[in-house]
C-alpha positions as CSV (number, residue, x, y, z in Angstrom):
1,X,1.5,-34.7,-141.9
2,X,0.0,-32.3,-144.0
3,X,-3.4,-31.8,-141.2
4,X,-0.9,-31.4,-138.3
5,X,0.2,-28.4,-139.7
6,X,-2.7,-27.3,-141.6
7,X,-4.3,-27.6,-137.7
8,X,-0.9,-25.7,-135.8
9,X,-1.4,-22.8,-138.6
10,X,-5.2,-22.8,-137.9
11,X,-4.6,-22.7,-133.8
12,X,-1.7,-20.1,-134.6
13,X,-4.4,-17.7,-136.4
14,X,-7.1,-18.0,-134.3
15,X,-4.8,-17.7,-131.3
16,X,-3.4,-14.2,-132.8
17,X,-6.8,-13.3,-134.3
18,X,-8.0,-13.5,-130.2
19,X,-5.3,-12.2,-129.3
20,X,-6.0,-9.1,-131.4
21,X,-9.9,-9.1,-131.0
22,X,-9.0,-8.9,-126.6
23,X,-6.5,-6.0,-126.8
24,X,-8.8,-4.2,-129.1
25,X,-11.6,-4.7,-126.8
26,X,-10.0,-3.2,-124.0
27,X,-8.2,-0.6,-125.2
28,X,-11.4,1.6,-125.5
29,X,-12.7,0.7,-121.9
30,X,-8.7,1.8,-120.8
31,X,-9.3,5.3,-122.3
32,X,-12.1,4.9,-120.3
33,X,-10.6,3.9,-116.8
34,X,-8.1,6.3,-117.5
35,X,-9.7,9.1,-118.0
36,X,-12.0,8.6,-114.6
37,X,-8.8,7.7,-113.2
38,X,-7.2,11.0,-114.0
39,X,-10.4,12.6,-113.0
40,X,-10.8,11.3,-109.4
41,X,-6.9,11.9,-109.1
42,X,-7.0,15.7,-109.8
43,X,-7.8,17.8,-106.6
44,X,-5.8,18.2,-103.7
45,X,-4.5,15.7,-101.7
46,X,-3.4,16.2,-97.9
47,X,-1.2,13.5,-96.3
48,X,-2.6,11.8,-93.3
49,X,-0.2,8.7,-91.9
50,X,2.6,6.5,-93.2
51,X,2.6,3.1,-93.0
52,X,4.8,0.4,-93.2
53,X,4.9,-2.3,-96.4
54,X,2.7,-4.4,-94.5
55,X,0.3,-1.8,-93.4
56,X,1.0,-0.8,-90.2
57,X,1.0,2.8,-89.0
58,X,4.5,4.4,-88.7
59,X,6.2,7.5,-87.3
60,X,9.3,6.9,-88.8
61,X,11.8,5.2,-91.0
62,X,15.3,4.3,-91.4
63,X,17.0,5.4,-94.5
64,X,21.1,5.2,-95.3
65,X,21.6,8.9,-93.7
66,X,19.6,8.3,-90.3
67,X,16.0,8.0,-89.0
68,X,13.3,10.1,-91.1
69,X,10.2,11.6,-89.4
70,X,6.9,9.9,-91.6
71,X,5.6,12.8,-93.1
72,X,4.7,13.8,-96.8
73,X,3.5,16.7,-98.7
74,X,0.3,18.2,-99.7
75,X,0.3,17.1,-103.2
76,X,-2.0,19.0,-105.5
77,X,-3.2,17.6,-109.2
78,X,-4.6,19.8,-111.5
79,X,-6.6,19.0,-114.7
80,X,-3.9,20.9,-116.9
81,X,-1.6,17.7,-115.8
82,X,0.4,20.7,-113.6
83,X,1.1,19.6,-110.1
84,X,2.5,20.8,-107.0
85,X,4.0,19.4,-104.0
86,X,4.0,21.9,-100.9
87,X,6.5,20.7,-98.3
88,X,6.7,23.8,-96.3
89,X,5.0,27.3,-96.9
90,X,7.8,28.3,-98.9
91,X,8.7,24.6,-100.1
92,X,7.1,23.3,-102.7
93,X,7.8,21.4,-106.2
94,X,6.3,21.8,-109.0
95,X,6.0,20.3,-112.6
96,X,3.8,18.5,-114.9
97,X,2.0,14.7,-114.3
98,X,0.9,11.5,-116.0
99,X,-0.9,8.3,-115.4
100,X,-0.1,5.4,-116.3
101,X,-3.1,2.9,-115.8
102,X,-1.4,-0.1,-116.6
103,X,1.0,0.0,-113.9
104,X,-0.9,2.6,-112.0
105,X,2.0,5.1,-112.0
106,X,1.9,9.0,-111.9
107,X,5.1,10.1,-113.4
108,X,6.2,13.4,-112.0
109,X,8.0,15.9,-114.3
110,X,9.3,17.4,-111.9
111,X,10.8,21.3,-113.0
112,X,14.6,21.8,-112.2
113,X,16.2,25.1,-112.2
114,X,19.2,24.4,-114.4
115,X,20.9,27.6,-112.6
116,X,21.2,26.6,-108.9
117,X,24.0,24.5,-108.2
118,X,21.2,21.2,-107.3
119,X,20.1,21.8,-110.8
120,X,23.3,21.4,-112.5
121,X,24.4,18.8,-110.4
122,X,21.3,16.7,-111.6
123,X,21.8,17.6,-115.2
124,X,25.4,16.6,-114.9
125,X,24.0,13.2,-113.5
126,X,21.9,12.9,-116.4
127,X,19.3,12.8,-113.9
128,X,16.8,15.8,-115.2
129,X,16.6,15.5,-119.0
130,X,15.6,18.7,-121.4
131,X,12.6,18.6,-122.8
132,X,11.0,20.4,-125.9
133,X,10.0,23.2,-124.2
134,X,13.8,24.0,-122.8
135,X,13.3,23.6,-119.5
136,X,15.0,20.8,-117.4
137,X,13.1,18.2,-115.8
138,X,13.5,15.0,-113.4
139,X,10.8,12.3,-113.8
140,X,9.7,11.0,-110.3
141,X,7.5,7.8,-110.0
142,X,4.7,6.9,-107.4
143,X,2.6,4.1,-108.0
144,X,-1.0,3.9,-106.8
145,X,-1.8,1.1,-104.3
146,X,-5.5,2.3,-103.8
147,X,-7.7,4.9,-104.5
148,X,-10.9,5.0,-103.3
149,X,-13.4,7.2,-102.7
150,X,-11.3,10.2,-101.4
151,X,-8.5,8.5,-99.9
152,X,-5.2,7.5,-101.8
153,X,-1.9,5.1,-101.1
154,X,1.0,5.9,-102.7
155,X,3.7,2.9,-102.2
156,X,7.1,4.5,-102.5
157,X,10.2,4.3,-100.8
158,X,9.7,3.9,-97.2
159,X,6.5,2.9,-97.3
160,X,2.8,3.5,-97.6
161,X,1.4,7.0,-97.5
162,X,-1.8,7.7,-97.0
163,X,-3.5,10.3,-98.5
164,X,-7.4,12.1,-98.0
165,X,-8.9,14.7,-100.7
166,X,-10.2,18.0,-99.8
167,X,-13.3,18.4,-100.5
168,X,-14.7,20.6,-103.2
């Protein structure tokens, strides 16, 4: 009796003691990654097709308000963790970014002007949250499905877009 659980208490320690020895191992290579990752993500990023969840090239998609041309902004990351998104000449978002290697996720802070009527409407909503600097912001999500090289495939709602990066 008394080996059983002298052994279950052994295999419990050296389990967490592995346990412990793996995560610290990688946590300096994930600083690492991360920090390449963020590297080869900054620049700017023109969108080139959109493709359906299985891969295949579309020109449009359904949504619950009607059909939506495939199309996506020129998305622009800068070392400073700024971004913009330019829609149109005189569209664009802009806001602060993140990466999250362990889901590969940029999070968007995305700036919202708390004096339009948009703006309030999403603060209402609880939808753009103040943050420390007083400003209003809504956090938008986009998860890396490849990035290689200098091309880049966002999986978000709708499906695949493709992305290439302008040179230097």
């Amino acid at each position: 009796m008394k080996v059983s659980i002298i052994n279950s208490i052994a295999v419990t320690v050296v389990t967490i003691l592995l346990f412990n020895q793996c995560s610290i191992l990688e946590g300096t290579p994930r600083e690492s990654n991360t920090t390449e990752m963020i590297e080869q993500l900054c620049g700017t990023w023109n969108f080139v097709e959109m493709r359906d969840y299985k891969g295949r090239k579309i020109d449009s998609y359904q949504e619950s308000f009607g059909r939506v041309k495939a199309t996506g902004p020129q998305i622009i990351l800068s070392e400073d963790m700024s971004y913009q998104k330019v829609f149109f000449a005189n569209r664009s978002d802009t806001g602060f970014w993140r990466f999250d290697i362990k889901t590969m996720t940029i999070h968007y802070q995305l700036f919202i002007d708390s004096t339009t009527w948009v703006g309030k409407d999403l603060i209402e909503k609880g939808l753009a949250q103040k943050l420390s600097d007083g400003n209003y912001y809504e956090e938008i999500k986009e998860q890396v499905k490849e990035l290689k090289d200098s091309t880049m495939i966002l999986q978000k709602r709708g499906g695949q877009y493709v992305y290439q990066k302008e040179s230097r």
